[in-house]
Amino acid sequence: MTAAAESVLTIAVPMLIVLGGIISPLAFRKGKGLAASASLFFLVALALNSWLLMGVQEGAALYYPNTQGIIFNAASAFIVEVTLALGFLGAIYSYRYFEDEKILAPFYALYSFFIATLVLMAVSFNILIIYVAFEASTIAGGVLILFTKRRSATKAAVRFFVLSVIGAVTILVGILYQNSLTGTFLLDQSAFSGVANSDLVLLSALYAIGFSIKVGIFPFGLLWLPAAHSEAPTPVSAILSGVMVQIAAFAASRIIGVISPVSYELGLSLVALGALSVIVGALLAAVEATYGSKYSRFHVSPVNIRGIKRIWAFSTSSEVGVFYILIGLALMAPALSPLFFAGILLHFLNHGLAKALLFFDSGFVIETSRTADLSLLKGLGSKVGVNGLTYLIGGFSLSLIPGTLGYNTFLEFTRGHIGMEITAVIITAALFIFFTTLYSLRSIVAGRPRAKVEYIDKVHSRATLRIPGVVLAICIVALGIIVLLGANGIALEGYYHQFEEWFSVAARTISEPWVGVA
Amino acid sequence: MLIALTFMIIGIAGCIAASIAFNFILLLAFVEITSVSMFFILLLSFIPAYFPDRIKAGSLFYCGLAKEPYVSDSSVYRPNVPLLNVPYDTNWDEYYDKSTMKVEKT
């Protein structure tokens, strides 16, 4: 393949999605055709990315270099794969989610653009391109939140916008500082080799703070994350939580991994921030499930509820803390950083799938029952059907239960080289989430509502809203069983070791684009 | 507001100066300063318009003696959702669909 063709391939996936977002609304007026066309573009992009991903062989990294710092290697391809898979499911889900078909055309256009900006953020080794993609995703994400058409959604979008801009400005200061130190915008380890360590520490701290706002780390995350995730339309919530915050964390890990400052204190600060997020987020999720927004706070409406999506928004604020813990640990023990970076990829997979599932299922429950308030939701029972089971699978995966993909995260944090304190923090958060999942499902299916609820119009159950939850639950259980059996030496050991080896190679390509390349 | 205005003016002047000097980095910095300050001015002026305080409209007249026929809470101006230009979905204001279900909170 020629160099020019390779360079085109690096941006083929985001270009395809953007093209889908432009062509579909122009070619189709009706919802069905529009949804099919937009989803098809996602599917083609997913197939192309899968083909590129399969090109990764043992000990070799897939890469298509060009001079502008967009590098499509194993780690990038993996992140893009998860993003596109969730994006595709979100596109299918959106078709029946919106009651007004007229809204679908601008929605699909913006949604495709939003996913494309996230993909661009994942494949870039150029800080300016990451910054531009970051800003573009803020604008697209902010407007997508407004599609709920509630006043509270406008407030949530404004919060998301303002905080993201503050984060972006911090990153911009970092970019200018980096340019003054190295004279380049490229994230290249050799460029940082001659720079004093104190400068590298300051630069990393700037980037870590800038990205922490978008990632949703404590305390910034609490200001925008529960509001935006719960007010946005469900497919957007699933992408915000399952992909956007994670890609911001991935970008932060890539940037700090490339800069690689030697500072135990910076590592410790990041671990502390992450641990605080993990505990506070999980605790607030449990408070929201049991007592509601009156006590968990950070709500944008004067009407207090026990919001089903707010629970998982707080949980996201908790789960993203794990990324910062892993980045911090990588700085504290540089020799083990490939292991921690592998943890970042594994957590990306587990949290991405599980959280998107939980949001899709929550959205299904809201659309079926016509209420987002857990205290009015009770007694749905038979209507939930198979999605009750998938909801549990998602929750259990976040609670690190064996048999789900979450068990892999549990394995990461019980290995000898991670201190007992960190393991204890993660297990405590997992227990909170376990309790929250069981409690919220119990609230959905059993008992009587606290208020007198009477349906005055027939409620339609939409079957297509069930599909994404079921697909994701199957993926989580299938991968979880491979991990459970393989890790304990019962069966499928070969697959498990292949899985592990591939991740260890991919993890090194997060910050070293050329690793394993002859 | 004044601080934001000052930053905006500095930003615009800086943009012009940086363009003349062909300094891309400085230009980028000034563009960001300008856009952020403009964004804040926009917010400062629009938020009060979008989220008016809940006013007991009746209390405005006759020392609070006026009743609904004059002006009611619901007739206070309510703007459309920005950018999408569609009315707010007031059915979902309290997080349940009022057109489908009737809720009597105790």
XYZ file of C-alpha atoms in Angstrom:
624
model
C 0.000 0.000 0.000
C 1.345 3.435 -0.880
C 2.056 6.024 1.802
C -0.709 8.283 0.471
C -3.278 5.495 0.672
C -2.150 4.670 4.201
C -2.538 8.307 5.224
C -6.073 8.373 3.846
C -6.911 5.222 5.830
C -6.062 6.987 9.104
C -8.963 9.367 8.667
C -11.247 7.125 6.607
C -13.375 6.058 9.579
C -14.293 9.539 10.905
C -14.794 10.773 7.331
C -17.201 7.913 6.609
C -19.294 8.699 9.676
C -19.457 12.432 8.933
C -20.424 11.573 5.348
C -23.195 9.342 6.672
C -24.448 12.191 8.847
C -24.606 14.532 5.829
C -25.902 12.146 3.157
C -28.589 10.358 5.200
C -30.711 13.447 6.082
C -30.369 14.713 2.490
C -31.335 11.402 0.884
C -34.134 10.340 3.227
C -36.991 12.285 4.727
C -38.727 9.421 6.563
C -37.418 8.133 9.875
C -36.947 4.518 8.794
C -34.765 5.230 5.751
C -32.846 7.887 7.620
C -32.072 5.583 10.556
C -31.166 2.685 8.235
C -28.846 4.853 6.158
C -27.077 6.459 9.148
C -26.704 3.044 10.838
C -25.360 1.553 7.606
C -22.594 4.139 7.465
C -21.715 3.257 11.057
C -21.687 -0.429 10.120
C -19.385 0.132 7.124
C -17.034 2.215 9.300
C -17.117 -0.538 11.925
C -16.298 -3.196 9.297
C -13.398 -1.116 7.974
C -12.055 -0.570 11.464
C -12.417 -4.287 12.299
C -10.422 -5.128 9.176
C -7.667 -2.722 10.259
C -7.806 -4.053 13.824
C -7.354 -7.626 12.626
C -4.125 -6.532 10.951
C -2.507 -6.441 14.370
C -0.271 -9.470 14.771
C 1.627 -10.602 17.814
C 4.530 -8.293 18.524
C 3.588 -5.876 15.781
C 1.528 -2.722 15.872
C -0.744 -1.544 13.151
C 0.104 1.965 12.162
C -0.401 4.355 9.327
C 1.862 7.297 9.960
C 1.562 10.629 8.354
C 3.318 13.861 9.110
C 0.423 15.429 10.989
C 0.474 13.036 13.913
C -2.637 10.980 13.209
C -1.509 7.456 13.939
C -3.782 4.476 13.710
C -2.186 1.868 15.923
C -3.475 -1.035 18.003
C -4.679 1.041 20.978
C -6.360 3.644 18.745
C -8.006 0.946 16.622
C -9.331 -0.786 19.740
C -10.809 2.430 21.174
C -12.345 3.308 17.802
C -13.838 -0.208 17.570
C -15.652 0.168 20.915
C -16.739 3.720 19.983
C -18.159 2.643 16.628
C -19.911 -0.407 18.058
C -21.664 1.728 20.689
C -22.282 4.465 18.099
C -23.945 1.933 15.803
C -26.182 0.612 18.598
C -27.043 4.206 19.553
C -28.003 4.957 15.944
C -30.388 1.969 15.857
C -31.801 2.920 19.268
C -32.447 6.544 18.233
C -34.839 5.544 15.444
C -37.691 4.691 17.834
C -36.532 6.867 20.709
C -37.726 10.195 19.325
C -41.447 10.551 18.877
C -41.129 13.438 16.468
C -39.643 12.136 13.196
C -38.735 15.671 12.085
C -36.090 15.845 14.753
C -34.243 12.801 13.383
C -32.514 14.602 10.492
C -30.620 17.192 12.602
C -30.118 14.569 15.295
C -28.381 12.030 13.054
C -26.248 14.753 11.438
C -25.029 15.998 14.826
C -24.759 12.540 16.341
C -22.516 11.353 13.492
C -20.389 14.480 13.788
C -20.116 13.958 17.545
C -18.893 10.355 17.153
C -16.455 11.431 14.410
C -14.869 14.038 16.704
C -14.438 11.393 19.399
C -12.807 9.011 16.907
C -10.461 11.803 15.824
C -9.518 12.396 19.461
C -8.614 8.722 19.850
C -6.380 8.421 16.785
C -4.389 11.613 17.160
C -0.835 12.049 18.388
C -1.016 15.774 17.709
C -2.170 17.854 20.677
C -3.688 20.557 18.446
C -5.869 18.015 16.645
C -6.903 16.550 20.005
C -7.775 20.070 21.190
C -9.837 20.883 18.095
C -11.659 17.534 18.344
C -12.223 18.212 22.061
C -13.837 21.589 21.328
C -15.885 20.205 18.435
C -17.169 17.354 20.596
C -18.153 19.911 23.258
C -20.234 21.905 20.789
C -21.860 18.809 19.246
C -22.439 17.175 22.653
C -23.893 20.366 24.147
C -26.404 20.758 21.323
C -27.303 17.039 21.419
C -28.276 17.409 25.085
C -30.866 20.032 24.024
C -32.767 17.455 21.963
C -34.683 16.469 25.116
C -36.502 19.825 24.782
C -36.821 20.346 28.538
C -35.870 23.553 30.311
C -33.704 21.538 32.667
C -31.871 20.104 29.616
C -30.958 23.655 28.593
C -29.473 24.231 32.030
C -27.557 20.952 31.810
C -26.206 21.855 28.357
C -25.060 25.258 29.622
C -23.226 23.618 32.534
C -21.595 21.093 30.201
C -20.589 23.859 27.827
C -19.140 26.222 30.435
C -17.131 23.553 32.252
C -15.827 22.034 29.010
C -14.670 25.477 27.870
C -12.839 25.982 31.185
C -11.153 22.596 30.650
C -10.307 23.513 27.066
C -8.692 26.787 28.142
C -6.522 24.917 30.665
C -5.487 22.512 27.904
C -4.755 25.450 25.612
C -2.414 26.927 28.227
C -0.739 23.505 28.311
C -0.459 23.458 24.510
C 1.210 26.864 24.417
C 3.543 25.826 27.239
C 4.404 22.591 25.400
C 5.138 24.545 22.236
C 7.413 26.932 24.093
C 9.270 23.963 25.633
C 9.568 21.653 22.629
C 8.679 23.759 19.590
C 6.198 21.151 18.371
C 2.567 20.138 18.801
C 3.319 16.490 18.112
C 3.157 14.024 20.986
C 6.544 12.479 20.365
C 8.626 11.131 23.256
C 11.897 12.262 21.659
C 10.672 15.879 21.649
C 10.405 15.853 25.442
C 13.776 14.179 26.093
C 15.742 17.421 26.522
C 13.183 19.203 28.716
C 13.732 19.680 32.473
C 11.668 17.325 34.641
C 10.050 20.185 36.615
C 8.664 21.592 33.347
C 7.361 18.165 32.357
C 5.600 17.804 35.726
C 3.920 21.213 35.362
C 2.885 20.437 31.774
C 1.437 17.054 32.772
C -0.436 18.655 35.674
C -1.969 21.241 33.315
C -3.149 18.549 30.915
C -4.369 16.335 33.777
C -6.497 19.178 35.210
C -7.761 20.278 31.780
C -8.894 16.787 30.823
C -10.209 15.949 34.305
C -13.109 18.376 33.745
C -14.229 16.592 30.587
C -13.513 13.183 32.116
C -15.736 14.057 35.073
C -13.237 13.640 37.895
C -14.190 14.842 41.406
C -15.043 17.667 42.040
C -15.567 19.056 38.502
C -17.485 16.036 37.271
C -20.229 16.409 39.844
C -21.035 19.887 38.534
C -21.903 18.809 34.985
C -21.941 15.038 34.718
C -25.159 14.065 36.579
C -27.027 16.967 34.964
C -25.871 16.343 31.396
C -26.082 12.542 31.457
C -29.555 12.459 32.945
C -31.045 15.285 30.865
C -29.652 14.232 27.475
C -31.662 11.924 25.186
C -30.795 8.324 26.126
C -28.667 7.417 23.064
C -26.628 10.557 23.741
C -26.333 9.708 27.462
C -25.012 6.275 26.492
C -22.355 7.810 24.230
C -21.470 10.590 26.698
C -20.981 8.074 29.484
C -19.774 5.016 27.603
C -17.475 6.769 25.149
C -16.888 10.530 25.519
C -15.647 10.710 29.109
C -13.588 7.582 28.508
C -11.944 8.912 25.348
C -11.036 12.078 27.266
C -9.422 9.825 29.904
C -7.691 7.832 27.175
C -6.340 11.054 25.612
C -5.089 12.166 29.050
C -3.337 8.827 29.561
C -1.761 9.056 26.099
C -0.504 12.618 26.652
C 0.845 11.961 30.164
C 2.296 8.645 28.960
C 4.197 10.417 26.178
C 5.412 13.249 28.420
C 6.225 10.692 31.191
C 7.447 13.043 33.942
C 9.317 11.521 36.884
C 7.215 12.627 39.833
C 5.931 10.455 42.642
C 3.937 13.409 44.029
C 2.052 14.033 40.767
C 1.248 10.328 40.542
C 0.031 10.325 44.124
C -2.156 13.397 43.515
C -3.774 11.734 40.498
C -4.361 8.535 42.489
C -5.912 10.580 45.316
C -8.183 12.474 42.889
C -9.205 9.210 41.247
C -9.870 7.485 44.590
C -12.011 10.423 45.773
C -14.023 10.262 42.547
C -14.489 6.512 42.891
C -15.828 6.700 46.454
C -17.869 9.923 46.223
C -19.471 8.931 42.895
C -20.452 5.450 44.077
C -21.782 6.808 47.372
C -23.901 9.451 45.620
C -25.235 6.802 43.205
C -26.420 4.773 46.206
C -27.933 7.906 47.821
C -29.735 8.772 44.567
C -31.182 5.249 44.294
C -32.489 5.242 47.869
C -33.297 8.875 48.763
C -33.288 10.785 45.464
C -31.937 14.117 44.257
C -33.046 15.930 47.423
C -30.048 14.412 49.194
C -27.667 13.524 46.356
C -27.870 17.156 45.017
C -26.324 18.397 41.722
C -29.764 18.504 40.124
C -30.836 21.110 37.536
C -34.577 21.114 38.091
C -36.595 22.448 41.051
C -38.549 19.148 40.994
C -36.741 16.536 43.091
C -36.778 12.987 41.736
C -35.093 9.636 42.173
C -33.735 9.719 38.641
C -32.931 6.351 37.120
C -30.410 7.901 34.713
C -28.965 10.094 37.476
C -27.911 6.939 39.332
C -25.770 5.813 36.411
C -24.458 9.336 35.880
C -23.085 9.338 39.440
C -21.733 5.858 38.811
C -19.887 7.191 35.737
C -18.336 9.881 37.895
C -17.143 7.030 40.091
C -15.855 4.727 37.329
C -13.789 7.397 35.579
C -11.821 7.742 38.814
C -10.309 4.342 37.989
C -8.645 5.867 34.909
C -6.942 8.550 36.980
C -5.880 5.969 39.579
C -4.257 3.900 36.813
C -2.533 6.933 35.254
C -1.277 7.974 38.705
C 0.007 4.468 39.435
C 1.817 4.428 36.080
C 3.629 7.616 37.140
C 4.409 6.241 40.609
C 5.833 2.971 39.254
C 7.075 3.686 35.707
C 8.455 0.142 35.316
C 4.927 -1.273 35.590
C 3.277 1.364 33.385
C 2.506 -1.080 30.479
C 0.459 -3.098 32.947
C -1.494 -0.080 34.153
C -2.045 1.095 30.579
C -3.420 -2.377 29.744
C -5.756 -1.809 32.712
C -6.906 1.444 31.104
C -7.878 -0.375 27.893
C -9.629 -3.193 29.782
C -11.543 -0.735 31.941
C -12.476 1.217 28.799
C -14.012 -1.958 27.370
C -15.827 -3.017 30.543
C -17.134 0.372 31.573
C -18.006 1.384 27.994
C -20.133 -1.694 27.335
C -21.716 -1.907 30.796
C -22.562 1.775 31.132
C -23.965 2.073 27.610
C -26.101 -1.006 28.384
C -27.393 0.515 31.615
C -28.292 3.784 29.907
C -29.981 1.996 26.984
C -32.017 -0.107 29.413
C -32.856 2.883 31.613
C -34.057 4.713 28.491
C -36.182 1.695 27.576
C -37.765 1.734 31.033
C -38.409 5.496 30.811
C -39.997 5.214 27.365
C -42.099 2.228 28.418
C -43.354 3.706 31.674
C -43.348 7.374 30.586
C -41.549 8.431 33.749
C -37.920 8.915 34.743
C -38.632 8.994 38.466
C -37.872 5.774 40.360
C -40.439 6.594 43.035
C -43.195 6.492 40.373
C -41.701 3.571 38.452
C -42.561 0.737 40.791
C -44.521 -2.241 39.597
C -43.419 -2.482 35.975
C -42.538 -6.181 36.449
C -43.683 -8.020 33.373
C -43.170 -5.059 31.013
C -39.415 -5.002 31.642
C -39.004 -8.649 30.570
C -35.583 -9.683 29.343
C -34.243 -6.167 29.892
C -34.495 -6.704 33.640
C -31.907 -9.437 33.225
C -29.679 -7.364 30.932
C -29.922 -4.453 33.402
C -28.662 -6.767 36.133
C -25.826 -8.027 33.904
C -24.711 -4.426 33.274
C -24.854 -3.573 36.964
C -23.020 -6.764 37.949
C -20.298 -6.064 35.402
C -19.713 -2.681 37.063
C -19.790 -4.450 40.448
C -16.896 -6.674 39.279
C -18.892 -9.901 39.665
C -17.290 -13.089 38.189
C -18.954 -14.260 34.977
C -19.166 -10.714 33.649
C -16.484 -8.612 32.020
C -16.123 -6.671 35.273
C -14.274 -9.658 36.735
C -11.355 -8.611 34.542
C -11.212 -5.231 36.288
C -11.329 -7.101 39.592
C -8.308 -9.178 38.474
C -6.426 -5.981 37.535
C -6.838 -4.613 41.045
C -6.079 -7.764 43.002
C -2.658 -8.402 41.509
C 0.275 -8.165 43.891
C 1.746 -4.907 42.643
C -1.272 -2.762 43.526
C -1.515 -1.654 47.153
C -4.276 -2.872 49.431
C -5.575 0.694 49.838
C -6.408 1.048 46.136
C -7.970 -2.428 46.006
C -10.082 -1.549 49.058
C -11.308 1.689 47.404
C -12.296 -0.171 44.220
C -14.029 -2.990 46.114
C -15.947 -0.482 48.280
C -17.170 1.337 45.171
C -18.102 -2.007 43.584
C -20.168 -2.879 46.660
C -22.035 0.442 46.451
C -22.792 -0.150 42.776
C -23.896 -3.740 43.507
C -26.332 -2.442 46.115
C -27.499 0.353 43.784
C -28.175 -2.053 40.902
C -30.219 -4.446 43.019
C -32.089 -1.642 44.763
C -32.945 0.274 41.584
C -34.104 -2.898 39.788
C -36.238 -3.788 42.786
C -37.742 -0.281 42.629
C -38.510 -0.727 38.940
C -40.163 -4.125 39.024
C -41.719 -4.489 42.483
C -43.960 -2.634 44.903
C -46.333 0.262 44.570
C -45.407 3.822 43.595
C -45.216 6.421 46.368
C -47.731 8.651 44.590
C -51.099 7.786 43.113
C -50.321 7.006 39.468
C -53.004 6.572 36.852
C -52.370 6.022 33.138
C -54.729 8.136 31.045
C -53.301 7.102 27.695
C -52.080 3.798 26.288
C -48.334 3.240 26.594
C -46.566 1.601 23.662
C -43.642 -0.669 24.284
C -41.069 -0.264 21.546
C -39.189 -3.468 20.762
C -36.220 -1.810 19.019
C -35.287 -0.079 22.268
C -34.598 -3.505 23.769
C -32.063 -4.640 21.150
C -28.916 -2.669 22.161
C -29.233 -3.795 25.795
C -29.530 -7.450 24.811
C -26.590 -7.299 22.358
C -24.336 -5.625 24.918
C -25.354 -8.067 27.679
C -24.427 -11.019 25.440
C -20.999 -9.441 24.729
C -20.382 -8.775 28.444
C -21.288 -12.326 29.492
C -19.397 -14.004 26.620
C -16.199 -12.078 27.332
C -16.747 -12.475 31.074
C -16.958 -16.264 30.794
C -13.733 -16.425 28.755
C -11.996 -14.332 31.441
C -13.480 -16.307 34.352
C -12.619 -19.728 32.942
C -9.313 -18.728 31.362
C -7.928 -16.769 34.319
C -8.635 -19.630 36.731
C -7.213 -22.296 34.395
C -10.532 -24.137 33.969
C -10.959 -23.854 30.189
C -10.392 -21.510 27.253
C -6.958 -20.703 28.642
C -5.555 -20.228 25.145
C -8.118 -17.575 24.298
C -7.592 -15.810 27.601
C -3.824 -15.661 27.165
C -4.239 -14.393 23.607
C -6.594 -11.765 25.004
C -4.037 -10.775 27.662
C -1.090 -10.721 25.262
C -2.942 -8.632 22.734
C -3.851 -6.104 25.409
C -0.269 -5.886 26.659
C 0.911 -5.073 23.109
C -1.939 -2.614 22.540
C -1.307 -0.941 25.913
C 2.242 -0.036 24.901
C 0.963 1.637 21.754
C -1.074 4.124 23.807
C 1.969 6.309 24.370
C 4.574 4.717 22.058
C 3.118 4.730 18.554
C 5.988 2.842 16.968
C 6.297 -0.023 19.448
C 6.821 -3.471 17.958
C 7.305 -2.092 14.467
C 10.334 -3.460 12.671
C -19.512 41.742 32.569
C -16.938 44.550 32.551
C -14.067 42.102 33.064
C -15.340 39.926 30.213
C -15.687 43.005 27.974
C -12.126 44.069 28.788
C -10.817 40.602 27.941
C -12.764 40.617 24.693
C -11.271 43.928 23.605
C -7.749 42.771 24.551
C -8.408 39.545 22.645
C -9.578 41.266 19.465
C -6.668 43.716 19.542
C -4.299 40.823 20.159
C -5.766 38.858 17.238
C -5.112 41.747 14.888
C -1.588 42.245 16.227
C -0.787 38.527 16.022
C -2.104 38.325 12.449
C 0.114 41.238 11.418
C 3.107 39.593 13.110
C 2.266 36.168 11.525
C 2.505 34.546 14.957
C 0.212 31.539 14.776
C 0.550 30.530 18.430
C -0.289 33.981 19.786
C -3.143 34.261 17.308
C -4.582 30.993 18.615
C -4.285 32.205 22.199
C -6.022 35.515 21.449
C -8.756 33.811 19.435
C -9.465 31.601 22.428
C -9.466 34.559 24.855
C -11.887 36.410 22.580
C -14.183 33.448 22.075
C -14.282 32.573 25.777
C -15.037 36.158 26.822
C -17.725 36.461 24.131
C -19.191 33.200 25.315
C -19.365 34.480 28.889
C -20.957 37.767 27.795
C -23.505 35.718 25.879
C -24.230 33.627 28.946
C -24.391 36.618 31.269
C -26.965 38.280 29.085
C -28.947 35.203 28.075
C -29.258 33.192 31.270
C -31.549 35.720 32.998
C -33.698 35.758 29.863
C -33.901 31.991 29.636
C -34.478 31.286 33.286
C -36.652 34.040 34.729
C -37.232 33.784 38.459
C -40.573 32.343 39.415
C -42.556 35.462 40.196
C -45.934 35.460 41.827
C -47.365 37.544 39.054
C -50.422 38.385 41.114
C -48.319 40.053 43.796
C -47.163 42.689 41.316
C -50.457 44.544 41.345
C -52.542 46.140 44.003
C -50.255 45.128 46.842
C -50.774 41.476 45.950
C -54.528 41.723 45.786
C -54.854 41.170 42.036
C -56.120 37.813 40.879
C -55.486 35.592 37.862
C -57.496 37.353 35.139
C -54.825 40.097 34.969
C -51.709 37.985 34.467
C -50.883 34.449 35.544
C -47.635 32.555 36.167
C -48.156 30.503 33.036
C -48.435 33.565 30.832
C -44.961 34.769 31.800
C -42.751 34.705 28.691
C -41.210 31.304 28.100
C -38.551 31.156 25.363
C -38.073 28.289 22.896
C -35.185 25.840 23.107
C -32.220 27.657 21.582
C -30.760 26.345 18.301
C -33.546 23.845 17.715
C -36.296 26.466 17.708
C -38.978 24.164 19.064
C -41.109 24.766 22.137
C -40.214 23.183 25.441
C -41.838 19.849 26.133
C -43.731 20.949 29.224
C -45.379 17.538 29.497
C -42.107 16.220 30.925
C -41.372 19.148 33.254
C -41.752 16.991 36.351
C -40.020 13.959 34.798
C -43.187 12.149 33.851
C -45.324 12.425 30.754
C -48.424 14.349 31.811
C -50.218 13.460 28.577
C -49.966 9.752 29.412
C -50.144 9.528 33.178
C -51.810 11.362 36.007
C -49.818 11.593 39.224
C -51.128 12.758 42.553
C -48.171 13.232 44.853
C -48.994 12.968 48.522
